[in-house]
Coordinates of C-alpha atoms in Angstrom, one line a residue:
Chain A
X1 CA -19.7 -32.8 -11.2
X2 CA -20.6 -34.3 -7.8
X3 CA -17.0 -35.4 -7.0
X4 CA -16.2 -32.0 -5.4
X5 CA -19.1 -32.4 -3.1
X6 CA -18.6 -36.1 -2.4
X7 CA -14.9 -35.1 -1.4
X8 CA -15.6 -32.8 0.8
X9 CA -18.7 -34.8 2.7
X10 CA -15.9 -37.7 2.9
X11 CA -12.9 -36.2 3.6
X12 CA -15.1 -34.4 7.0
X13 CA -14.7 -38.2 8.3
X14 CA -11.4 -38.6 7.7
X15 CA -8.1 -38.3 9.9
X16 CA -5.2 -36.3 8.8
X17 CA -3.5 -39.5 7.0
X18 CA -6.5 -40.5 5.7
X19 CA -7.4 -37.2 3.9
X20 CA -4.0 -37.3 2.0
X21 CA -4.4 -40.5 0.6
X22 CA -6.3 -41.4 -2.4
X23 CA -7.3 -44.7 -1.3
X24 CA -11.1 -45.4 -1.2
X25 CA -11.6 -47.0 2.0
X26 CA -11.0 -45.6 5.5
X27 CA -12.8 -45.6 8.9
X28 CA -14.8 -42.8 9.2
X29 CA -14.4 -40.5 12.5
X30 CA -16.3 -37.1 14.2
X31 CA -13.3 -36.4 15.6
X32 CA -13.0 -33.0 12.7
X33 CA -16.4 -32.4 14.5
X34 CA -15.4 -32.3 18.0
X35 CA -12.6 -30.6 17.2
X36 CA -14.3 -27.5 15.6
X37 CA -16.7 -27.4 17.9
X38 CA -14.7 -27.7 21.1
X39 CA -11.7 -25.1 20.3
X40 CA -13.5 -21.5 20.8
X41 CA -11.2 -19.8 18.3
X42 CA -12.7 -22.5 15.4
X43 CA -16.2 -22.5 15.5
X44 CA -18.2 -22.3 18.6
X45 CA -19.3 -19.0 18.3
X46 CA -19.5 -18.5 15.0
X47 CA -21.8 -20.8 13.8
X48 CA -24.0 -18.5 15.7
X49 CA -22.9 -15.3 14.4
X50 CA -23.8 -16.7 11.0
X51 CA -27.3 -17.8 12.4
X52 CA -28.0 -14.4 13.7
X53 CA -27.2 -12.1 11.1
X54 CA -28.8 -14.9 8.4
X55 CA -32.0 -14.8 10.4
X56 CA -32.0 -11.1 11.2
X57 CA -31.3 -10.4 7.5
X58 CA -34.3 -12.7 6.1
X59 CA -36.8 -11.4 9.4
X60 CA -36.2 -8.0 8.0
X61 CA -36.2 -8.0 4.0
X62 CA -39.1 -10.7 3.8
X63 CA -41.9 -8.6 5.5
X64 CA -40.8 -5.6 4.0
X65 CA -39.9 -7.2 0.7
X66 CA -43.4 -8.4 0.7
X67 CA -45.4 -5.3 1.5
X68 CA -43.2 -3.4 -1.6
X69 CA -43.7 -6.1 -3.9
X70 CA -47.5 -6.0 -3.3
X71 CA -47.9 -2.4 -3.6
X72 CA -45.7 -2.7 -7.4
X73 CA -48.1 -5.7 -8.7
X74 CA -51.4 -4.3 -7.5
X75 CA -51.5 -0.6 -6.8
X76 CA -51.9 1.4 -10.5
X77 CA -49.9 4.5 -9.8
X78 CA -47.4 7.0 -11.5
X79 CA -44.0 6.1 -12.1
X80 CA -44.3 2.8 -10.5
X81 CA -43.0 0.5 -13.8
X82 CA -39.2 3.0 -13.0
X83 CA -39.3 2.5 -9.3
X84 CA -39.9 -0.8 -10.4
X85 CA -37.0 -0.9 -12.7
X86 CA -34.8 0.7 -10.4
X87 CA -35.1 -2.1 -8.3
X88 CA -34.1 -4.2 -10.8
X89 CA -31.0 -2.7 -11.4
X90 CA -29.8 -2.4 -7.7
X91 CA -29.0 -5.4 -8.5
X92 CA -26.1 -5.0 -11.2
X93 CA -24.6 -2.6 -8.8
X94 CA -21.3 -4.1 -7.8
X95 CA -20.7 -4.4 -3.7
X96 CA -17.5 -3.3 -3.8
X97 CA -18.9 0.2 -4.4
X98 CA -21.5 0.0 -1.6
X99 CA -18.6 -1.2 0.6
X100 CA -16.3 1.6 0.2
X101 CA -18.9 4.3 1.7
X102 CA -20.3 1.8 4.3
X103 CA -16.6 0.7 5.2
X104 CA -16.0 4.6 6.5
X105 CA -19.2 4.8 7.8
X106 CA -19.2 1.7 9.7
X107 CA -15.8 2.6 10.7
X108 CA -16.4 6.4 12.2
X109 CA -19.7 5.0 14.2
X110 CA -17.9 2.2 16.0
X111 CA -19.6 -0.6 13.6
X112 CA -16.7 -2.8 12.5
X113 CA -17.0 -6.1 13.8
X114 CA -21.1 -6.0 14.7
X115 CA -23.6 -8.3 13.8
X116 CA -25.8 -4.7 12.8
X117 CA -23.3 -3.8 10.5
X118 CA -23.4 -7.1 8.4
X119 CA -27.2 -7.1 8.5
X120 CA -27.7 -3.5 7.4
X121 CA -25.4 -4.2 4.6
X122 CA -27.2 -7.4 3.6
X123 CA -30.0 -5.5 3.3
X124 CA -28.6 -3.7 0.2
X125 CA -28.8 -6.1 -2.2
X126 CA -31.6 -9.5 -0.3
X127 CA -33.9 -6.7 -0.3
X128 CA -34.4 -5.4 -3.8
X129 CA -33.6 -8.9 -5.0
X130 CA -36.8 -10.5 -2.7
X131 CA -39.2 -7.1 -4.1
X132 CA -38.2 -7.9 -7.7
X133 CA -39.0 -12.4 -6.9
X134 CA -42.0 -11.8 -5.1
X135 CA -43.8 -9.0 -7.6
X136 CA -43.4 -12.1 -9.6
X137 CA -45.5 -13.9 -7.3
X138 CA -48.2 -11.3 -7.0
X139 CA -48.2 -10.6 -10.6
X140 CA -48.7 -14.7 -11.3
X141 CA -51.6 -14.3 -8.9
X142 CA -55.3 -13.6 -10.3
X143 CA -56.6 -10.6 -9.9
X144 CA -59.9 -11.4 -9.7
X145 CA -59.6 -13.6 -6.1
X146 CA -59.6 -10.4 -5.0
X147 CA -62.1 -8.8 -6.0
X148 CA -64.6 -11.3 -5.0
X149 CA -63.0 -10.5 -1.1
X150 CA -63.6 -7.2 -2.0
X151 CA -67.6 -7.7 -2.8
X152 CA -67.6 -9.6 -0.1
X153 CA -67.5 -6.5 2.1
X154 CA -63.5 -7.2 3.2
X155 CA -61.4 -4.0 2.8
X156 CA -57.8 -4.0 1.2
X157 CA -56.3 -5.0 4.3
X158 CA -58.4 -7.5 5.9
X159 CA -58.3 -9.0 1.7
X160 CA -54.0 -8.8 2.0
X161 CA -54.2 -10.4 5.3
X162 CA -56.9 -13.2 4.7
X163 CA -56.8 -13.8 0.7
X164 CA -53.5 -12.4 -0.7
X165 CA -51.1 -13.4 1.7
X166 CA -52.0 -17.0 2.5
X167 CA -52.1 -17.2 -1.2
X168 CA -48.5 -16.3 -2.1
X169 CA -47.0 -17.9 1.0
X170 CA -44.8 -20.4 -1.4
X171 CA -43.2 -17.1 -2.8
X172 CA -42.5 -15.5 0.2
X173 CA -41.0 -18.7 1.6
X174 CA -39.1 -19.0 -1.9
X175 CA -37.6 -15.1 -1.0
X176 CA -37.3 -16.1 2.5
X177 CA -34.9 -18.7 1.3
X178 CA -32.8 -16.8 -1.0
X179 CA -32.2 -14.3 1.5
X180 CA -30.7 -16.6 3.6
X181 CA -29.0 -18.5 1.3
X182 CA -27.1 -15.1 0.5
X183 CA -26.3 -14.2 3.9
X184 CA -25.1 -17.2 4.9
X185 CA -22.6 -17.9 2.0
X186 CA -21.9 -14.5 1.9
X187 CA -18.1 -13.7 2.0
X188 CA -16.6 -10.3 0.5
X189 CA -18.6 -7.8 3.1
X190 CA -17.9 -10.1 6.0
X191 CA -14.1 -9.8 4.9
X192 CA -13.6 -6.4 5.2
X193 CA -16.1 -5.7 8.0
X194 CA -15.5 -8.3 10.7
X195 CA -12.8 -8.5 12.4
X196 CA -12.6 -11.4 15.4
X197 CA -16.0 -11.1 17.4
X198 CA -18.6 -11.1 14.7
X199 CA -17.4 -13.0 12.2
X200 CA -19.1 -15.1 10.1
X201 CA -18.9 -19.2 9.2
X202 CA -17.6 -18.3 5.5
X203 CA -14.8 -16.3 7.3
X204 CA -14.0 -18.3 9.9
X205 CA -13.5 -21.5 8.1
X206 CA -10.4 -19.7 7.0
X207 CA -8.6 -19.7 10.6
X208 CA -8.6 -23.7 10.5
X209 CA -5.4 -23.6 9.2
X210 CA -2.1 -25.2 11.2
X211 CA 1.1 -24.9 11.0
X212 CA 1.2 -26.9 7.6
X213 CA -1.2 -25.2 5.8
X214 CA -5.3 -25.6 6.1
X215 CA -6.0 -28.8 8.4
X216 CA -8.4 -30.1 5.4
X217 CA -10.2 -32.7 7.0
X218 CA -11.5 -30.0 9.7
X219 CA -11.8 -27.4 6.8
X220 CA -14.0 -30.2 5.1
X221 CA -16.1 -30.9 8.6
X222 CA -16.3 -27.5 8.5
X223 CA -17.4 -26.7 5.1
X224 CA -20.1 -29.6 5.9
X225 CA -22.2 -27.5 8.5
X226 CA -21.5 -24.5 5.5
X227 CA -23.4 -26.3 3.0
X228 CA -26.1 -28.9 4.4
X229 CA -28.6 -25.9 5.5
X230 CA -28.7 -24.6 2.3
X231 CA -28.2 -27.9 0.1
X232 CA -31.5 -28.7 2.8
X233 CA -33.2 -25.6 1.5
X234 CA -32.4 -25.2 -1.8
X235 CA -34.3 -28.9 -2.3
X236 CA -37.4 -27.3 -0.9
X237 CA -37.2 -24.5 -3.9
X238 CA -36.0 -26.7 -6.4
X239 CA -39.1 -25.7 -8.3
X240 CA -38.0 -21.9 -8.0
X241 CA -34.4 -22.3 -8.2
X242 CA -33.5 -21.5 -12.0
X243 CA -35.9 -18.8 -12.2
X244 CA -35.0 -17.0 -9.0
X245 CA -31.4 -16.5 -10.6
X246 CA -32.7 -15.4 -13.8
X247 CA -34.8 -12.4 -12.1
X248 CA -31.5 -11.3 -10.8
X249 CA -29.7 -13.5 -8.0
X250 CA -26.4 -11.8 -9.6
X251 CA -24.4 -12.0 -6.2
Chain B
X1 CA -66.7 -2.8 -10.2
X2 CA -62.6 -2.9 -10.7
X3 CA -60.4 -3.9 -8.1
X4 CA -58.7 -0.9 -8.2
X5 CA -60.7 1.4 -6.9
X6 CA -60.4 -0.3 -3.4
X7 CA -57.1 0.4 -3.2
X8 CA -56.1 3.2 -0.9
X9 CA -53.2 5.2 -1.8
X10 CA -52.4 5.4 2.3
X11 CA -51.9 2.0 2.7
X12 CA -49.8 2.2 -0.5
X13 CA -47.5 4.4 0.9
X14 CA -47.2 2.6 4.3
X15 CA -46.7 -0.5 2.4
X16 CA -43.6 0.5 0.4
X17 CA -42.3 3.3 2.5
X18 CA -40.2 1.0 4.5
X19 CA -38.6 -0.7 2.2
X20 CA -38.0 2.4 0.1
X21 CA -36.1 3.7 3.4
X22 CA -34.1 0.6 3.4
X23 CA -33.2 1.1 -0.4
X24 CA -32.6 4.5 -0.1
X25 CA -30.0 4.2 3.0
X26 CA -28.5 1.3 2.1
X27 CA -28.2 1.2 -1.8
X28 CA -28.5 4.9 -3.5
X29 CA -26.9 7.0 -0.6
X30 CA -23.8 4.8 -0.8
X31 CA -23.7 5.0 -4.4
X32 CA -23.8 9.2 -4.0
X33 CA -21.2 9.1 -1.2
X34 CA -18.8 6.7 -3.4
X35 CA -19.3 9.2 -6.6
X36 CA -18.3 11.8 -4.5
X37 CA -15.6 10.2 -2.8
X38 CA -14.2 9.5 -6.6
X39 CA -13.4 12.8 -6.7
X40 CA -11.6 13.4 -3.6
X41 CA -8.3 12.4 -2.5
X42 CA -8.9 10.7 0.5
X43 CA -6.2 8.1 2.0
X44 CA -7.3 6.7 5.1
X45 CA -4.2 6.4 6.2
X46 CA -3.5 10.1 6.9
X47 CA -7.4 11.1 7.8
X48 CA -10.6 9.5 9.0
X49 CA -12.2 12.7 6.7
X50 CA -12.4 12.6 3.2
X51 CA -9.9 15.3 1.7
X52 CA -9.5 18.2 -0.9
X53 CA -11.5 17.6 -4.5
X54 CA -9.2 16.7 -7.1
X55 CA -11.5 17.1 -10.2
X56 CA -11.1 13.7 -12.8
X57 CA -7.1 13.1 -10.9
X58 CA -8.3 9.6 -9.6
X59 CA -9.9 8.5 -13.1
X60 CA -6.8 10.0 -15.4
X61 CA -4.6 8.4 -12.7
X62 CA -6.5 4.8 -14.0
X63 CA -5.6 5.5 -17.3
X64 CA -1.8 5.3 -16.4
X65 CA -2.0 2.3 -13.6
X66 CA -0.7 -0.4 -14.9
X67 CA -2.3 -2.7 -12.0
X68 CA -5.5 -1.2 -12.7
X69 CA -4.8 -2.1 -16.8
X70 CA -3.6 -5.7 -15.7
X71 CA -7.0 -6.1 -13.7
X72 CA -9.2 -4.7 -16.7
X73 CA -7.0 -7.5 -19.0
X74 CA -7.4 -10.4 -16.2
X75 CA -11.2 -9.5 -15.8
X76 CA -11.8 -10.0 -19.6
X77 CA -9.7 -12.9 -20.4
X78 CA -11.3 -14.2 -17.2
X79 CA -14.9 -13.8 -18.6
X80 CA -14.2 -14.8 -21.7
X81 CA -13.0 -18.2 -20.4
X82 CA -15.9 -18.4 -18.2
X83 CA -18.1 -17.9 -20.5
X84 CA -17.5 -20.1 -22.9
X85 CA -16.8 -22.9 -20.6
X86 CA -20.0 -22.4 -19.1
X87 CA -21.7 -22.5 -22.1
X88 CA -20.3 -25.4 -23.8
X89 CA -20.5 -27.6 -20.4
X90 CA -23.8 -26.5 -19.6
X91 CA -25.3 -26.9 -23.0
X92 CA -23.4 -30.5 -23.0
X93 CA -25.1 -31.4 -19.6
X94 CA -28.4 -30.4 -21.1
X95 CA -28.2 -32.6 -24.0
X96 CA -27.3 -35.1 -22.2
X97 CA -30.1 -35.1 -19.3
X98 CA -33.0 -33.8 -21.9
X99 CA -34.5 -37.5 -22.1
X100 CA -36.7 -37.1 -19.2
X101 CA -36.1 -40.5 -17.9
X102 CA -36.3 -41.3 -14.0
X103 CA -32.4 -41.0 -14.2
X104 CA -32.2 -38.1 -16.0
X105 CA -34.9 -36.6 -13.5
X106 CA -33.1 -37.6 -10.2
X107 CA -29.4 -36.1 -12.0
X108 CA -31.2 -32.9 -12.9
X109 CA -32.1 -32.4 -9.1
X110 CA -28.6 -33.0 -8.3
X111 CA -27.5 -30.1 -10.8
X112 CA -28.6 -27.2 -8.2
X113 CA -26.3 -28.3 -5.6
X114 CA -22.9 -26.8 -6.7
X115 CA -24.6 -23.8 -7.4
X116 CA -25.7 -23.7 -4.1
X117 CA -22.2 -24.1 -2.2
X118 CA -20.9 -20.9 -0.6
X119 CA -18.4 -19.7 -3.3
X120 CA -15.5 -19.3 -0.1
X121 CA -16.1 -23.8 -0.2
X122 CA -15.5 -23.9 -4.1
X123 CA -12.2 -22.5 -3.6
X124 CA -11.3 -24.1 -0.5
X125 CA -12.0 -27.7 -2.4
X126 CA -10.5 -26.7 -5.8
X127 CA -7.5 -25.8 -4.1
X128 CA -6.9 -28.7 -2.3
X129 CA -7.9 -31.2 -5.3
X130 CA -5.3 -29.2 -7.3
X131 CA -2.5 -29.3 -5.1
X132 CA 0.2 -31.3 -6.9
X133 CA 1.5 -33.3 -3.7
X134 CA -2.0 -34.8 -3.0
X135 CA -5.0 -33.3 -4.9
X136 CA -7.3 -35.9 -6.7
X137 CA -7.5 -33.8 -10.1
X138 CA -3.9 -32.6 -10.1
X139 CA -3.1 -36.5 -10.0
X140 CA -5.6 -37.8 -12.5
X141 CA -4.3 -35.1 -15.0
X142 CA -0.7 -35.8 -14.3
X143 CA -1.7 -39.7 -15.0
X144 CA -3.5 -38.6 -18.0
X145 CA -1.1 -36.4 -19.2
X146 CA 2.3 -37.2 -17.6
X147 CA 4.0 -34.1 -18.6
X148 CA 1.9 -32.1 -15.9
X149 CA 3.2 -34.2 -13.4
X150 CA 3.5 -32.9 -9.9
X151 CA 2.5 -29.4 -12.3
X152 CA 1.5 -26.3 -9.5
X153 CA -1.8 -25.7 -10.5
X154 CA -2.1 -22.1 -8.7
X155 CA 1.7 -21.3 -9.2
X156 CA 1.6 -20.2 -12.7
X157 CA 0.3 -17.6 -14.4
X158 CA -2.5 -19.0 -17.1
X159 CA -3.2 -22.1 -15.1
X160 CA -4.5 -20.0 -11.8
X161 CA -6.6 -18.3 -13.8
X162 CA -7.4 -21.4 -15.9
X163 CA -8.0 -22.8 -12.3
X164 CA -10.3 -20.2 -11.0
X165 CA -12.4 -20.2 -13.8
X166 CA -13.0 -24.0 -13.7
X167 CA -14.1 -23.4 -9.9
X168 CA -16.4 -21.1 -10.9
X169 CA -17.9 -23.2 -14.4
X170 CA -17.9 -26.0 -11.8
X171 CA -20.9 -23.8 -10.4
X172 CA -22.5 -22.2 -13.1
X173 CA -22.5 -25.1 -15.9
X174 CA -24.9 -27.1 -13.8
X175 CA -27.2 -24.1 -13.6
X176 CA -27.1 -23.5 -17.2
X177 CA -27.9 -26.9 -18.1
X178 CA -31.3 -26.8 -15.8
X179 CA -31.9 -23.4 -18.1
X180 CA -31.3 -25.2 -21.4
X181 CA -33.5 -28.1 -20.1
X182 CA -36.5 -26.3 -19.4
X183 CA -35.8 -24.7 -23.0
X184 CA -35.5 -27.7 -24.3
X185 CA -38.7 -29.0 -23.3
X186 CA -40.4 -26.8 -24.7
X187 CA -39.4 -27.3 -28.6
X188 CA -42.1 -29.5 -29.8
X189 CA -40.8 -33.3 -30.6
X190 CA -42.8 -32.9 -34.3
X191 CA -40.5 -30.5 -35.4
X192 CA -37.3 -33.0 -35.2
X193 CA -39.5 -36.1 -36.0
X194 CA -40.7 -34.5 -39.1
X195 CA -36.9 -33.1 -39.9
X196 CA -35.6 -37.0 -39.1
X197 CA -38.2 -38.3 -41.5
X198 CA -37.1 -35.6 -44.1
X199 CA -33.4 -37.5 -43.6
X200 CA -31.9 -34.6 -41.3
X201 CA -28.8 -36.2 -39.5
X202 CA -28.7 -35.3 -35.5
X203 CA -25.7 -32.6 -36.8
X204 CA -28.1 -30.8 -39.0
X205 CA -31.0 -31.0 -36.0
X206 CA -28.7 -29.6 -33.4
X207 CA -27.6 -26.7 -35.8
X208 CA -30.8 -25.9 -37.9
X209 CA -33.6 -26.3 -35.1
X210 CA -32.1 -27.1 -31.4
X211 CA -29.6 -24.2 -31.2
X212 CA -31.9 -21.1 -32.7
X213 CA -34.7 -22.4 -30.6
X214 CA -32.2 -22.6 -27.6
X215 CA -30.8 -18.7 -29.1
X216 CA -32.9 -16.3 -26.4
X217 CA -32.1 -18.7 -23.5
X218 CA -28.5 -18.8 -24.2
X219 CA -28.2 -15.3 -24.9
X220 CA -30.0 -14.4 -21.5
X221 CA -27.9 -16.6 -19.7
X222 CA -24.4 -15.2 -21.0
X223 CA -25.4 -12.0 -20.3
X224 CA -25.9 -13.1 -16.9
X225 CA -22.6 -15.2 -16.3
X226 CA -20.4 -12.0 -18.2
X227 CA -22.1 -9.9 -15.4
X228 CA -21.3 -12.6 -13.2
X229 CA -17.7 -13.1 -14.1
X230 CA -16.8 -8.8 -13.4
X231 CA -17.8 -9.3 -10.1
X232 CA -15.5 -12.5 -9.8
X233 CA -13.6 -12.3 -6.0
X234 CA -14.0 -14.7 -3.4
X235 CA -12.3 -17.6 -5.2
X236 CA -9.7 -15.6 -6.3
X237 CA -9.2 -14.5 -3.0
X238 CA -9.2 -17.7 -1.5
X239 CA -7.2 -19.9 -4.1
X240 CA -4.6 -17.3 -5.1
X241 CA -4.8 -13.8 -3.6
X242 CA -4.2 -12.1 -6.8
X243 CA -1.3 -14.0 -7.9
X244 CA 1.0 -15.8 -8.6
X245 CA 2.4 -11.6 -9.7
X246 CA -0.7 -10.2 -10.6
X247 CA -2.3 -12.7 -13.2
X248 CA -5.2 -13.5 -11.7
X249 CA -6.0 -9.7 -9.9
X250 CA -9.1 -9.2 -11.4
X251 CA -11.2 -6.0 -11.5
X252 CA -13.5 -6.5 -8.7
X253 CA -9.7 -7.9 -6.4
X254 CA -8.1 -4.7 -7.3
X255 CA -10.8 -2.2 -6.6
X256 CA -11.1 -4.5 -3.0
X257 CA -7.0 -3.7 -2.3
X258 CA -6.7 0.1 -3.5
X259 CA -9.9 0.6 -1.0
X260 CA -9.2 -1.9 2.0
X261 CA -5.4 -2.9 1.6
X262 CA -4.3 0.4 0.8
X263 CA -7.0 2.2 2.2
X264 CA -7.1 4.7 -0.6
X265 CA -10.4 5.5 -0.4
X266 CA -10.6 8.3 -3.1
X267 CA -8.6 6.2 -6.0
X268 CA -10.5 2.8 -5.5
X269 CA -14.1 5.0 -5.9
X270 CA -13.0 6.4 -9.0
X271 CA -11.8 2.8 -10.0
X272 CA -14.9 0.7 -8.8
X273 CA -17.1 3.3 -10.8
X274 CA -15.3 2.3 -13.4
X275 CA -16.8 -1.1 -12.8
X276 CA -19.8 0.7 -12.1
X277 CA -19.9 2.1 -16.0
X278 CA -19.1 -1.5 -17.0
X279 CA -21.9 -3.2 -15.2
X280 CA -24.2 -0.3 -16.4
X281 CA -23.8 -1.2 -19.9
X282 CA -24.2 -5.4 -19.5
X283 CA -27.3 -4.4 -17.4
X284 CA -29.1 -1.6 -19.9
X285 CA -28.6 -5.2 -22.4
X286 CA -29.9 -7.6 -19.3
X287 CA -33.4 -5.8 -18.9
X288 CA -33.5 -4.7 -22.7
X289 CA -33.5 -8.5 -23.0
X290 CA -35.7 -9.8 -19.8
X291 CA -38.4 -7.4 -20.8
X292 CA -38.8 -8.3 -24.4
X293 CA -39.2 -11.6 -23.2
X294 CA -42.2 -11.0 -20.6

């Protein structure tokens, strides 16, 4: 199940001979690394491109993921189980539809190939996915913490800032991650709306290819700096990792 | 004094506004502009604005597409194979790691990592391991089973789509057997003890009292992978680009060329609503489902 993985975080060490033989033993080398990292076209600048929109995506969804999510699993109001539900089901909605609109849209304001772009569209789906993980959160919470904050003489906002908040900070970290996780791996928006300046790691792995075909041990240095953030962070949520999917990680 | 009552129904409304916004710009008014679009003819090609309404044209033209039929035949077969892989592994990898014993602790963390790789990597690394001139799994099968010798894993028809759904199970069977753990753990060790006692063999246990206690967890998690498998595109686009032919364009592949290859913007809304009708269906059985079980 591993051997995949293990290929890949071996073969990022290799030299060209070594990656196209099946022996076990070779001497390992960072030349894959320097070379990514020293030729513009590779990697340089994407690696920050990826960083950017990742980062811009989970600084905007979290907060306001949050603030939704709280309203849903503590405010009693009409028709809030369906605005609920409708949340849910953003989820099942397939990109490719969002994409066609967005792709014209993008296109006729001067979009394609922006960072903005890619976050705005990220925002369609990390969003209502982080409301729908963190009402969990809320709901799982007790009710009646606050309402001793509240007979303590603290309004609803001072209770949400000082009680509520600190007390559901492992959810919205847990959202926090799965945003990012999704923005960073993501791969089918990027395709059709970056073009050379802004695109993203998952993309530009893709142009390590020479004149033979993919130059795989680069490819696998490559897929390395890909995967170790979120293997990294997915270790910190291991706790919320199955059931995050389940509420609807359908991407 | 209820907890309610403190509430304000401002700060309500300045809570969720925002994110509302965002939902409403970035999810529902694409979907409205899409369902338009489906009735339009509109080739980008020819004109940045959309064009004349064509009534149902785009969806009867479906009808009589033969790529768009291959796709709808490619996505099934396609989830059907993924499915049932995923199942079968994932329930095998769960049966197998239920013990919890340090080992079987330490491999279950293990199981979230392929998940966790960036579907564009899956396909990258299944490719190369099943290139015939010097992939590992290409030459362990062909040692295994010499007729596939030097056999082009992505150049025929069944076996690239055989191949992409293995990249894909690869992923998802892992996942399933963390589901199928956590059910596991929770069917009380009495109830097989007492059925051993009673001179049940380990057949009869798996069959009579592990699998209907395992039934809403599986059921879930099918439901989840089908869904799953109609939105199936980045490996596809990575290992084989929709071919060799057509045999592995799925659904999700073809709307994705009609609207960005061919830039026909009008035909692949009409199609990817298609999609839409699909996915509405799986999901009205998805909640029906999550909610009967909270």
């Amino acid at each position: 199940m591993l051997f995949p993985l293990a290929w890949m975080v071996l073969a990022a060490f290799k030299t060209e001979v070594d990656v196209f033989s099946t022996r076990l033993l070779f001497k390992p080398t960072l030349d894959n690394f320097r070379a990514i990292f020293s030729d513009p076209i590779l990697l340089g600048s994407h690696i920050w491109v990826s960083a950017l929109v990742s980062f811009l995506t989970v600084a905007i969804t979290v907060p306001l993921g949050a603030a939704a999510a709280y309203v849903l699993s503590r405010h009693r109001f009409r028709g809030r189980e369906s605005l609920s539900l409708i949340i849910l089901i953003t989820q099942f909605i397939p990109a490719v539809v969002v994409a066609i609109p967005f792709f014209t849209l993008f296109r006729s304001a001067g979009l394609i190939d922006t960072p903005i772009a890619l976050v705005i569209i990220y925002l369609s789906f990390t969003l209502p996915y982080a409301i729908w993980m963190l009402r969990g959160f809320f709901d799982a919470l007790p009710v009646e913490v606050e309402e001793a904050s509240f007979i303590d003489g603290c309004n609803e906002f001072q209770t949400l800032r000082h009680v509520t908040v600190p007390l559901v900070m492992p959810g919205i970290l847990v959202s926090a991650v799965f945003a990012f996780i999704s923005a960073w791996n993501e791969f089918f928006f990027a395709l059709i709306l970056t073009r050379q300046n802004s695109l993203t790691l998952p993309i530009a792995i893709q142009s390590i290819s020479g004149p033979r075909g993919p130059e795989w041990q680069q490819l696998a240095a490559a897929g390395l700096l890909v995967m170790v953030p979120i293997m990294v962070m997915s270790l910190f949520i291991r706790k919320y990792f199955v059931e995050g999917i389940t509420v609807g990680a359908i991407k | 004094m209820k907890a309610g009552q403190l509430r304000s129904g401002g700060l309500r409304w300045m809570l969720l506004g925002p994110a509302l916004v965002v939902i409403l710009a970035t999810v529902v008014s694409p979907l409205v502009s899409s369902f338009i679009t489906s009735f339009r003819d509109w080739r980008l090609i020819y004109s940045p604005t959309p064009g004349a309404f064509v009534g149902m044209d785009n969806y009867t033209r479906a009808l009589s597409d033969a790529g768009f039929l291959n796709s709808l035949r490619v996505s099934g077969l396609y989830m059907l194979m993924s499915v049932t892989m995923t199942l079968l592994i994932g329930l095998g990898i769960a049966l197998l790691l239920a013990k919890p014993t340090r080992l079987n602790v330490f491999a279950r963390t293990l199981l979230i990592f392929p998940f966790a790789v960036a579907p564009v990597l899956k396909g990258y690394s299944w490719r190369f391991m099943l290139n015939p001139d010097y992939g590992v799994y290409a030459k362990m099968l062909g040692a295994v089973i010499p007729p596939l010798k030097g056999y082009l894993w992505l150049g025929h028809e069944f076996s690239a789509l055989l191949s992409i759904v293995m990249s894909e199970v690869w992923g998802w069977a892992p996942l399933f057997a963390l589901m199928f753990i956590g059910a596991l753990g929770s069917i009380p060790g009495e109830t097989t003890e007492a059925a051993k006692v009673d001179g049940a063999t380990s057949v009869q246990i798996f069959f009579r009292i592990t699998l209907p206690l395992l039934a809403p967890v599986i059921y879930i998690v099918a439901l989840l992978k089908i869904i799953s498998a109609f939105k199936m595109f980045d490996q596809v686009a990575i290992m084989t680009g929709g071919g060799p032919g057509n045999s592995t364009q799925t659904l999700y592949y073809y709307v994705y060329q009609v609207a960005f290859r061919n830039l026909d913007m009008g035909y692949a809304s009409a199609v990817s609503y298609i999609l839409v009708a699909i996915m509405a269906l799986l999901a009205f059985l998805y909640v029906r489902v999550l909610l009967r079980e909270h």
